[in-house]
XYZ file of C-alpha atoms in Angstrom:
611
model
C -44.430 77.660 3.627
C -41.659 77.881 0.987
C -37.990 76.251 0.659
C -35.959 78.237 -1.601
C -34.281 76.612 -4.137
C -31.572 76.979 -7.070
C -28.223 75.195 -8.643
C -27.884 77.489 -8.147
C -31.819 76.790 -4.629
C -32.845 75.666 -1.805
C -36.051 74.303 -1.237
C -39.894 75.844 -2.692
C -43.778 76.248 -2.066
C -45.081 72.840 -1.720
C -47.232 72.565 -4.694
C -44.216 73.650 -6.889
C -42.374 70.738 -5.111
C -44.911 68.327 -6.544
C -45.224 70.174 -9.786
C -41.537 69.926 -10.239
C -41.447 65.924 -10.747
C -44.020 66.046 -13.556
C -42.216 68.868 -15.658
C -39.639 67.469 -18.322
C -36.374 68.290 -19.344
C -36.201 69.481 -15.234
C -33.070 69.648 -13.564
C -33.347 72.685 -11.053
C -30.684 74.589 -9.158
C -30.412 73.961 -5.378
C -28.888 77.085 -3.701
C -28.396 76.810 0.095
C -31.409 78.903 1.444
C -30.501 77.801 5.142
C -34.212 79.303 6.407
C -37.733 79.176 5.047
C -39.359 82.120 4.123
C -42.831 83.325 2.397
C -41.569 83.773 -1.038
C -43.681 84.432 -3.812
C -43.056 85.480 -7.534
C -44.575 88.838 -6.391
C -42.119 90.067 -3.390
C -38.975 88.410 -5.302
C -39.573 91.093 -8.141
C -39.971 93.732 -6.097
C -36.919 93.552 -4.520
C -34.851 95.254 -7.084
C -32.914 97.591 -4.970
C -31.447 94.590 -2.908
C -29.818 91.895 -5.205
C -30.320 88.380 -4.592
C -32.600 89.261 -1.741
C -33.977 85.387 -1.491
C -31.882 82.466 -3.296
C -31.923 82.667 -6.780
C -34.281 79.865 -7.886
C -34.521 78.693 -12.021
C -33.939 76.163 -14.189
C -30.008 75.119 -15.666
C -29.733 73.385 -19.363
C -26.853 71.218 -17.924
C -28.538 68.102 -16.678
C -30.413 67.754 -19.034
C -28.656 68.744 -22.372
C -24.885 68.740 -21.471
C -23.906 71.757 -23.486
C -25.748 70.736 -27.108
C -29.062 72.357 -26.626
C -30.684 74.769 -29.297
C -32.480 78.012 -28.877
C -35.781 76.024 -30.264
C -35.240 73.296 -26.862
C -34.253 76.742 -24.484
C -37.095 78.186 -25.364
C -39.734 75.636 -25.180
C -38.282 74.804 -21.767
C -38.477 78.381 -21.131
C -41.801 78.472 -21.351
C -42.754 75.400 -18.915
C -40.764 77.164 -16.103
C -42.991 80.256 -17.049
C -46.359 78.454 -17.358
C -45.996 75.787 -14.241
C -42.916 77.675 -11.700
C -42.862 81.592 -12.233
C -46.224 81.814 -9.669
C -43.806 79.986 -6.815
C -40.463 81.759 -7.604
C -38.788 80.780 -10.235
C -37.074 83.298 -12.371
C -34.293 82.112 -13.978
C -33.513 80.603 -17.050
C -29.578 79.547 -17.500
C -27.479 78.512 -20.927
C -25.054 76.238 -19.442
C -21.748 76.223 -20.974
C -20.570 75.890 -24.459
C -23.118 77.830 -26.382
C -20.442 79.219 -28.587
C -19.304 75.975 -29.757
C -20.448 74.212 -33.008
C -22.562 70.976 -32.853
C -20.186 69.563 -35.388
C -17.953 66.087 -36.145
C -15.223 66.602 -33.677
C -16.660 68.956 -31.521
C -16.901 67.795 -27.769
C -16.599 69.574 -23.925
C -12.742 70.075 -24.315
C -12.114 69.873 -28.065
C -9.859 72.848 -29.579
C -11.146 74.944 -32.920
C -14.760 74.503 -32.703
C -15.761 77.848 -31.144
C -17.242 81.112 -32.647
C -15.578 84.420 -31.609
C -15.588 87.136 -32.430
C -12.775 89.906 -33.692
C -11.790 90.834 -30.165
C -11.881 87.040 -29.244
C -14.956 87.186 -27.317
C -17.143 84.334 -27.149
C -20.186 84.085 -29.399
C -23.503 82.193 -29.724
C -22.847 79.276 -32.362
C -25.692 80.125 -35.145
C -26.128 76.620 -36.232
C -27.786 76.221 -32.810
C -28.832 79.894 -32.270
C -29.970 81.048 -35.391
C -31.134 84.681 -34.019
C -27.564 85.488 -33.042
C -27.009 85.961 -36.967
C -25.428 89.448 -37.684
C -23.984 89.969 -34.397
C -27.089 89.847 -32.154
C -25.507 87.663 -29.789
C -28.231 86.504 -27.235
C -30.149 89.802 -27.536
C -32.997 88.113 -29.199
C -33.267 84.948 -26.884
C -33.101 87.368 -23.727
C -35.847 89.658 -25.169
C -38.294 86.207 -25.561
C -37.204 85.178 -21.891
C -38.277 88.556 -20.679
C -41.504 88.488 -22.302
C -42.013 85.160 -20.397
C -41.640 86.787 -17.261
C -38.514 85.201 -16.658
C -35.368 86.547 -16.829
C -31.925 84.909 -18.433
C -29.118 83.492 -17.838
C -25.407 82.221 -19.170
C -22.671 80.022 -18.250
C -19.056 81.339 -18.785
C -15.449 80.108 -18.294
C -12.509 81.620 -16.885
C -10.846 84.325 -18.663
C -9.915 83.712 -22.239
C -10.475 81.143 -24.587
C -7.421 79.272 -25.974
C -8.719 79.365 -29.601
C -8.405 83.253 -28.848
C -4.828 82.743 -27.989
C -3.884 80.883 -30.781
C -5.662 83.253 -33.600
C -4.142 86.473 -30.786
C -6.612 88.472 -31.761
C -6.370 92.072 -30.252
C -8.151 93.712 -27.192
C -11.372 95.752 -27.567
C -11.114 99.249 -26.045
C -14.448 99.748 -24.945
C -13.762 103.491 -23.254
C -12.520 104.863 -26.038
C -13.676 102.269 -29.272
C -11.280 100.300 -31.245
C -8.195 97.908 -30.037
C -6.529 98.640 -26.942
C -3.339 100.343 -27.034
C -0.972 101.443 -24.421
C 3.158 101.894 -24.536
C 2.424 102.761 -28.447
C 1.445 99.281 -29.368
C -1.960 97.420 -30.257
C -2.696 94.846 -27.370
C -3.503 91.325 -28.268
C -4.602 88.313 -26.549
C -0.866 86.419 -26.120
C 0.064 89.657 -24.183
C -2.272 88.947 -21.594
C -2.527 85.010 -21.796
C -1.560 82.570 -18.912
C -1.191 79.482 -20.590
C 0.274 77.784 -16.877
C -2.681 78.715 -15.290
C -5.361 76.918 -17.755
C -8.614 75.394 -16.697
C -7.071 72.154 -15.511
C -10.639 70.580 -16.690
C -10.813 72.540 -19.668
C -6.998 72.767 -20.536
C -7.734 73.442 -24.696
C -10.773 75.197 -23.785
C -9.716 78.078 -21.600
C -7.340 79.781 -19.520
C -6.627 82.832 -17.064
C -5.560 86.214 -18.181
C -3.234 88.621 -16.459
C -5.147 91.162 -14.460
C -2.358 93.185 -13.395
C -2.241 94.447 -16.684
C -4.922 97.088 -17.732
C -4.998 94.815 -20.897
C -6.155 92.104 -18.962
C -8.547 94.224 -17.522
C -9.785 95.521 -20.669
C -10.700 92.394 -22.055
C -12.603 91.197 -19.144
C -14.856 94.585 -19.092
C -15.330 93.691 -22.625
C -16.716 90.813 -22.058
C -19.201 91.292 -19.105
C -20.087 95.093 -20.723
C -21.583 92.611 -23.776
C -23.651 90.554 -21.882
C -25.410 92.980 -20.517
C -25.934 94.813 -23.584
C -27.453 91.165 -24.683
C -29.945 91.480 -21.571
C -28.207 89.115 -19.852
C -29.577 88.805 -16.001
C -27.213 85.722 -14.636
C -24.079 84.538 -15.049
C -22.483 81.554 -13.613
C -18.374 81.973 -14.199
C -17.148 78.879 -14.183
C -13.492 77.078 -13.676
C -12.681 80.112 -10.678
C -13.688 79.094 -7.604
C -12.927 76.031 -5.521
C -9.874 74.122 -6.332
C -9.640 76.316 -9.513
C -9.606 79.493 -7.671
C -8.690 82.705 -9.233
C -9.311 85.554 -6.816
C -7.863 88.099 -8.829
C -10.199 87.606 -11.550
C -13.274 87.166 -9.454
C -12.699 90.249 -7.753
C -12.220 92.813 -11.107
C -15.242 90.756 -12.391
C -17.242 91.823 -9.511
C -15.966 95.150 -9.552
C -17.124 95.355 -13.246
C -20.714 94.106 -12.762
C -20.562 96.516 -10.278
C -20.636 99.608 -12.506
C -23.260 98.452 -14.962
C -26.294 100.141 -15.073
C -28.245 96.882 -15.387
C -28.071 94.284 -12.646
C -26.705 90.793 -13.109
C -27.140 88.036 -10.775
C -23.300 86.827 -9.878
C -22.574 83.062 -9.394
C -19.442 81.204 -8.963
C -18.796 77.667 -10.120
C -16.868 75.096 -9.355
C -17.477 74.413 -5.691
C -15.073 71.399 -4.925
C -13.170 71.374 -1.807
C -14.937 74.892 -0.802
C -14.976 75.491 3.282
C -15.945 78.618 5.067
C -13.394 79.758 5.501
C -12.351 79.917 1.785
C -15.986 81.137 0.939
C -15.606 84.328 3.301
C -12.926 85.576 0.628
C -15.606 86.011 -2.313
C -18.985 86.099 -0.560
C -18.984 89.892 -0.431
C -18.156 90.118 -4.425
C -20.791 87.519 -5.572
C -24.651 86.606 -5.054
C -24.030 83.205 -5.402
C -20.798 80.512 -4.604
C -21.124 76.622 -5.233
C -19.851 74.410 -2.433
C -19.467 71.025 -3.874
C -18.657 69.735 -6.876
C -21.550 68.383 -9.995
C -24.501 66.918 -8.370
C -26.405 64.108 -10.454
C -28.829 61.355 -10.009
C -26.746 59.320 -7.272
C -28.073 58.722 -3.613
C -24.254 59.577 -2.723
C -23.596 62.538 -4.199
C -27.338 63.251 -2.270
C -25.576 61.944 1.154
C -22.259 63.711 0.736
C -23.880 67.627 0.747
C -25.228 66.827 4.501
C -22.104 67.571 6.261
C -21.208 70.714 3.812
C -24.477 72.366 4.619
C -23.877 71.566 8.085
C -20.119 73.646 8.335
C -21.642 76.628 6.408
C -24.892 76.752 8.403
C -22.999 76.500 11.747
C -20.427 79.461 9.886
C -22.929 81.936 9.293
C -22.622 81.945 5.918
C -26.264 82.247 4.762
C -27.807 85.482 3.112
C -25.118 87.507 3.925
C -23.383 90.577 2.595
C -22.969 90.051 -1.328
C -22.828 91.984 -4.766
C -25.196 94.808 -4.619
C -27.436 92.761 -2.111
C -26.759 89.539 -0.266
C -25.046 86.111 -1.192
C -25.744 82.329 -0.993
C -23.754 79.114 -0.477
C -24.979 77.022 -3.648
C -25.384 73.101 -3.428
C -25.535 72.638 -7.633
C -28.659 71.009 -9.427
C -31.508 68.852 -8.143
C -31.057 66.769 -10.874
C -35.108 65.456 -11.479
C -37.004 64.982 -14.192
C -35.481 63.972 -18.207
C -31.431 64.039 -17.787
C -28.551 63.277 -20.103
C -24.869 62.552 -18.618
C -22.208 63.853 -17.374
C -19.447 65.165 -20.691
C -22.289 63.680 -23.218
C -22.696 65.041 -26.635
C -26.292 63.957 -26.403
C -29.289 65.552 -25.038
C -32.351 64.611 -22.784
C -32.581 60.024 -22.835
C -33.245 58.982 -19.444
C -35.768 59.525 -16.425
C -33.404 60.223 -12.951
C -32.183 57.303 -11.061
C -33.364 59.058 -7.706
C -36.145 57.172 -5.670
C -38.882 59.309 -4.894
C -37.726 59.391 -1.164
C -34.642 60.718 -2.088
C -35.818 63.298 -4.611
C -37.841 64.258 -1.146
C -34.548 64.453 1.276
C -32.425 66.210 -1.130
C -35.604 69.423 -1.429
C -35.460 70.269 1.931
C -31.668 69.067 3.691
C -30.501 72.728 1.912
C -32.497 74.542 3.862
C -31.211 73.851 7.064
C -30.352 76.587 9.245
C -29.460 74.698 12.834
C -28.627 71.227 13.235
C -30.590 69.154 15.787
C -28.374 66.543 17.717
C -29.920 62.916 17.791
C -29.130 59.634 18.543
C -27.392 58.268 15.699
C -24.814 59.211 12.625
C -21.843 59.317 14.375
C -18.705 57.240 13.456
C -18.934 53.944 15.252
C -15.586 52.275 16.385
C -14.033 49.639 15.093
C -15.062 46.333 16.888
C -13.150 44.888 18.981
C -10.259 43.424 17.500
C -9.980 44.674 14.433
C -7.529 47.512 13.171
C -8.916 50.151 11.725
C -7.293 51.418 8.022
C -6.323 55.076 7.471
C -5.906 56.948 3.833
C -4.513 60.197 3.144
C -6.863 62.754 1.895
C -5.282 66.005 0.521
C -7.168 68.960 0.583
C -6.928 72.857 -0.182
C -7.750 76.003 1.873
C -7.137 79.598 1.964
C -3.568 79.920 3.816
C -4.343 82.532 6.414
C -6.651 79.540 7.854
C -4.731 77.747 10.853
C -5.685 74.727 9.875
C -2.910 75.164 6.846
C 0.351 75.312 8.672
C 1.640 71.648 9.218
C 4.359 71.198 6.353
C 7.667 70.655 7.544
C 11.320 69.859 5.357
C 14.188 68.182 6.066
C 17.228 66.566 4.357
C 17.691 63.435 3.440
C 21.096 63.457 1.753
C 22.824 66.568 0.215
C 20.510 66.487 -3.279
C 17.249 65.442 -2.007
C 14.849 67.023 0.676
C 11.683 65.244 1.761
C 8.251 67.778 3.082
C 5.738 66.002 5.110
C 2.920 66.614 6.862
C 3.259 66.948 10.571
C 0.403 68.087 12.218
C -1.214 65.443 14.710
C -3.147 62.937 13.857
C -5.985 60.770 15.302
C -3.730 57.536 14.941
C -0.630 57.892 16.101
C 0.792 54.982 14.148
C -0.620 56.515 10.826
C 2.501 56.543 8.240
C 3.072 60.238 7.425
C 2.084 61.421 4.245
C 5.695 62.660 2.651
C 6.501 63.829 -0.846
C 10.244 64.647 -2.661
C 11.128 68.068 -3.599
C 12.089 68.839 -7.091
C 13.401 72.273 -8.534
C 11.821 73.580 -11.711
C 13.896 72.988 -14.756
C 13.968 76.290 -16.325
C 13.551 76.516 -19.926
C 17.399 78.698 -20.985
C 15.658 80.133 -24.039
C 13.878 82.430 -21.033
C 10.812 82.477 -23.457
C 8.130 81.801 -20.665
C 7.497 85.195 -19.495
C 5.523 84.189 -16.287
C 9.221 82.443 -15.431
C 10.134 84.523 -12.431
C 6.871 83.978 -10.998
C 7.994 80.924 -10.099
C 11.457 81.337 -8.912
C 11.697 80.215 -5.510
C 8.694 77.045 -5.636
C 8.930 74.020 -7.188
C 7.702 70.848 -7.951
C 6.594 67.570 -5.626
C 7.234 64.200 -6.847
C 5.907 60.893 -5.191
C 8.638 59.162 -3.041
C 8.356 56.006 -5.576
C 7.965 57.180 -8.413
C 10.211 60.410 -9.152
C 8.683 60.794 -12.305
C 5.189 61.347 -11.493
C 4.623 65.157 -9.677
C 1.808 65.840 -7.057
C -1.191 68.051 -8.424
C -3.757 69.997 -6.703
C -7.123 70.204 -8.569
C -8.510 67.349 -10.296
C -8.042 67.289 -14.116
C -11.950 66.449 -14.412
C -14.867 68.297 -13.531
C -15.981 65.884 -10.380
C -19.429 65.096 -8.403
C -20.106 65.756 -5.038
C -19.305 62.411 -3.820
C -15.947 62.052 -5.195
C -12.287 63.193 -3.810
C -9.945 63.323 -6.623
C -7.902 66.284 -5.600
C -3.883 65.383 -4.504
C -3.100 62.802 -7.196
C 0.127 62.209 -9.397
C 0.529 62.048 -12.809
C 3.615 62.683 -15.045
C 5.676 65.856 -14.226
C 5.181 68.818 -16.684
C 5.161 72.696 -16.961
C 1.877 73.535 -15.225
C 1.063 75.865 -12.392
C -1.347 73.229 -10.899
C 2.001 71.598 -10.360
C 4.130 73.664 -8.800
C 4.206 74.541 -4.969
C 5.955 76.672 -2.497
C 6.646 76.517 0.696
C 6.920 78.815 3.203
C 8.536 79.586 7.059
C 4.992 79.516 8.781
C 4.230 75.781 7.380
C 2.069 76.453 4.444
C 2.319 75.084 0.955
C 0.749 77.308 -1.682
C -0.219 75.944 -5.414
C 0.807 78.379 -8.243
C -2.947 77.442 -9.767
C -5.125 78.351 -7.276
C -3.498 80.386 -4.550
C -4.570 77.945 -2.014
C -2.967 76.124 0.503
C -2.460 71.705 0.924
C -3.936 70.080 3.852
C -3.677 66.265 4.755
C -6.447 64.738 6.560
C -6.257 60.824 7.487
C -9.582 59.402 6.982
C -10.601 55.907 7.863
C -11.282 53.971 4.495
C -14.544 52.232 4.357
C -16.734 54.144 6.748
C -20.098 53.822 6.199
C -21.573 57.584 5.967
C -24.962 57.264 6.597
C -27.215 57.914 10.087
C -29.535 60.200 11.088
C -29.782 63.725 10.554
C -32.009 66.866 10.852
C -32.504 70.688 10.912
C -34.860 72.973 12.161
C -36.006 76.738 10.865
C -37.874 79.058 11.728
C -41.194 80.492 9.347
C -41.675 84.030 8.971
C -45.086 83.817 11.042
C -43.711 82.042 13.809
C -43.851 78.526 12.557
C -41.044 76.200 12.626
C -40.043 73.734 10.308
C -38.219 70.443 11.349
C -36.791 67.436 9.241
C -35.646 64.060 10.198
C -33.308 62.357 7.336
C -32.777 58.751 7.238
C -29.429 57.991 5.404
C -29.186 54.732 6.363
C -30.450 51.410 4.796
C -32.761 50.589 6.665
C -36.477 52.083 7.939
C -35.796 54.416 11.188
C -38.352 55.682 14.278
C -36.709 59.022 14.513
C -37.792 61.619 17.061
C -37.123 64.759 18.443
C -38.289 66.150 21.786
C -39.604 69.531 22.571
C -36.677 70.024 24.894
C -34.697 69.817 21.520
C -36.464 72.520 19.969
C -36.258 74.970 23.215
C -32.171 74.647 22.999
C -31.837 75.207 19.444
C -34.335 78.225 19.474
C -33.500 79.710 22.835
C -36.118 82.771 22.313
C -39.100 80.446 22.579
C -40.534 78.513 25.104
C -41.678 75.497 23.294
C -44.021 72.562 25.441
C -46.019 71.105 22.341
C -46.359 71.665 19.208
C -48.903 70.146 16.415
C -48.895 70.699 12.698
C -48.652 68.428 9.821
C -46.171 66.472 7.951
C -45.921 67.480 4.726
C -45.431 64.692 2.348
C -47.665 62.299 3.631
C -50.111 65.509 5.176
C -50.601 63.325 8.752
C -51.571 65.491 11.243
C -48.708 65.649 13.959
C -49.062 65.989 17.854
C -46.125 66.220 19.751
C -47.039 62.842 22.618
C -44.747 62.665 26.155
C -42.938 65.939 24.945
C -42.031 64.148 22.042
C -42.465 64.111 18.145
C -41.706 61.020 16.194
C -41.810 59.737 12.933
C -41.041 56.262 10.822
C -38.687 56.932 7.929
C -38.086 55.229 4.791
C -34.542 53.933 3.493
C -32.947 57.349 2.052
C -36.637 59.542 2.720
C -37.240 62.418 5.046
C -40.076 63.546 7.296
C -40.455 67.706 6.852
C -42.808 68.833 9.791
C -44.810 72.588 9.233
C -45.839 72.700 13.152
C -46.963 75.733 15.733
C -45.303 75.360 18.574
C -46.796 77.012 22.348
């Protein structure tokens, strides 16, 4: 038996499972695998003519070092995913983000100044922290070592240019012909293919989009991904374009890019916040990998919150399918065990995780579920009897060709104001409409901003009590899985995460991420917990079931043979025996029926024949 897993995993041989909470400095990736399958080190390797064949599975600096770790503390952890994981799997070793910036006074996840480029404004190692990227190395070096592990490596990178970049403009490599890019009879340079209005809104000093409509802007991002694989890199995780910071265009000429190298690099997209299916099917065909929530840490709720997620994309048929130059995987972030720092610390490594042992157990194996069992239990309860329930407007963001985003309306409310609200039915009837004010841009009449006709047309939408402050899509913070920050105000400014437009068919598209608003009213205060589970199928014939207790309390959950028979329609199932795996008690199915005592937050994972 094996659970494949990643931050980019899923779930993984059972040994390694136990292994994995002794290992420091651990803080693994948890791709959705939604299946088990035999995996070893062996028939992962060999399968280099199909990319990504099984989940990715590895080991992420973030969680545990934020984005100050040395090549010394790489390394060394390195070399206890070689010595303890690479038998069960693991290949991966990822640099999370900011390796290029100086460990100096100052210096911190969105400071401005404290990076190391290069002449062609591409990002480089720092060498206070990476001493063998001295004379222009880059990572070669540190990939070689990784390689020699057995392993193979891995970076973290942001959307298209860096701001520092911008700011020094320094020109475009040409790497076709050698030397700066030219075209029209001029040298290229970074301002010409900035876009400042579309900046990481998490990151706004760090980074921000370029213009790939321009062959300039194309230039620089074959640049970019043409060095790190002449570093040896294997992975990369490009951050700050997907989910509410979508940027399909760039996604799409990245993909094409790491299509044409010669060597192979795994292809993983990061943010995942407000991700759905629907969105995903865009990019799953560029990319091997796509996150669908946002930063997972040591909380039981950010734990809780993936179980619905994993159930849309299962039931979506969005596992292992087409990808980059093999398949592609849904990607549930980090299982955040072991030594961790926090979240936007300058600090490395200080803590053990806050996760019970029970809950370390339910969050290895609820990503690999492939079909959902129905049981008695974790469904909304109504209010009692008396008591009005209370509604809150949630906003979220899909693609616009899904149905789901046509509900926006206008009308007039005197000659210089014009109200758009959200229409579309309801549960409650008596739920106040969520409404905002329309405001046109104020132009800048110098006409400097050349991106200025782009938004001709759109505009801005202020709250209806406070005209000052404008609505925004994506959350100016990188956020956890548990949290819903996206649709909030703050004071109106020049920034594409600002401005809307809306259109005849109902839609209302933000000029950041190309997505479309949707309102949701969601009763405050519901308790999200219950009882869940999954079942898969093994490679041999075996089938794997899990019960999840999210509630507070210990729960006799069971599943009946019956259960099985509907979910897996090719068998005919009357008993099954096996074991469960945690505790290893020897299961029997009794009266048709397989049941099992769970703790507060735990899981039961059954390995059973059935006949």
């Amino acid at each position: 038996m094996s659970c494949d897993i990643y931050d980019d995993a899923s779930c993984t041989y059972v040994p390694a499972m136990m292994k994995c909470f002794s290992v420091s400095l651990v803080s693994f990736w948890v791709l959705l695998a939604l299946c088990f399958l035999s995996v070893s080190s062996h028939n992962i390797s060999e399968s280099g003519l199909q990319q990504a064949s099984f989940p990715p599975r590895g080991w992420n600096s973030y969680d545990s070092f934020s984005w100050t770790i040395s090549e010394e503390e790489f390394l060394q952890s390195a070399e206890i995913v070689s010595q303890r994981l690479k038998a069960h799997g693991y290949q991966f070793v990822v640099v999370d983000y900011l390796w290029y910036r100086k460990k100096v006074k100052g210096a911190f996840p969105d400071s401005l100044g404290f990076d190391v480029i290069d002449e062609w404004g591409r990002m480089l190692p720092d060498p206070g922290r990476w001493p063998s990227s001295i004379g222009g190395k880059g990572f070669s070096e540190v990939a070689n070592k990784v390689h020699s592990m057995g392993l193979k490596f891995g970076i973290h990178v942001m959307r298209g240019i860096s701001t520092q970049a911008v700011n020094a403009n320094t020109p475009i490599l040409d790497t076709t012909k050698g030397g700066a890019y030219q075209e029209s009879g001029r040298v290229w340079r970074a301002k010409d293919i900035a876009m400042p209005e579309r900046a990481c809104v998490w990151m706004s000093h760090g980074f921000m989009s370029v213009n790939t409509k321009l062959e300039a802007g194309r230039a620089f991002l074959r640049s970019l991904y043409e060095q790190y694989a002449a570093w040896g890199v294997d992975f990369v995780k490009h951050d700050c374009v997907f989910g509410d910071d979508l940027d399909l265009n760039e996604i799409t000429y990245v993909s094409e890019v790491l299509s044409k190298l010669n060597r192979p690099i795994v292809y993983s997209l990061s943010p995942g916040t407000s991700v759905t299916p629907a969105m995903a099917k865009d990019v799953s065909g560029l990319v091997n990998m796509y996150r669908i929530t946002g930063d997972d840490w040591d909380n039981w709720t950010d734990v809780r919150a993936h179980f619905d997620v994993t159930r849309d994309f299962s039931t979506a048929n969005m596992i292992g399918g087409k990808g980059l130059k093999g398949n592609s995987w849904p990607d549930l972030d980090m299982l955040p065990f072991g030594w961790l720092t926090d979240p936007g610390s300058n600090a490395g490594p200080h803590r053990y995780s806050k996760l019970s042992l029970e809950e370390k157990r339910t969050q290895f194996p609820y990503v690999t579920s492939s079909n959902n069992l129905k049981h008695p239990g974790g469904k909304k309860r109504p209010p009692k009897k008396g008591i009005k329930a209370s509604y809150t407007h949630s906003l979220g963001l899909t693609r616009c060709s899904d149905s789901k985003a046509s509900g926006w309306s206008i009308e007039s409310l005197n000659h210089d104001l014009e109200r758009i609200c959200w229409k579309k039915s309801s549960e409650n009837k008596h739920q106040a409409l969520f409404c905002v004010h329309k405001r046109e841009l104020q132009f800048r009449l110098d006409g400097e901003s050349m991106y200025q006709e782009d938004y001709r047309g759109k505009h801005q939408l202020v709250a209806t009590d406070r005209m000052k402050f404008c609505l925004e899509a994506s959350p100016k913070r990188k956020v956890t899985s548990k949290e819903f920050k996206r649709g909030s105000f703050s004071p109106c400014r020049w920034d594409s995460n600002q401005i809307w437009e809306l259109n005849s068919n109902g839609t209302l598209v933000n000029s950041y991420s190309g997505l479309c608003a949707t309102v949701e009213y969601v009763e405050a205060n519901v308790n999200s917990g219950g009882i869940r589970s999954w079942i898969a199928t093994g490679r041999k014939g075996e089938i794997y079931l899990a019960f999840f207790n999210l509630s507070e309390q210990k729960a006799v959950i069971y599943a009946k043979t019956s259960y099985l028979a509907k979910v897996l329609p090719d068998r005919s199932i009357d008993t099954c025996k096996g074991k469960e795996v945690w505790s290893g008690t020897d299961v029997v199915t009794t009266q048709g029926t397989i049941s099992m005592n769970v703790e507060i937050h735990g899981c039961a994972l059954f390995a059973l024949n059935c006949y």
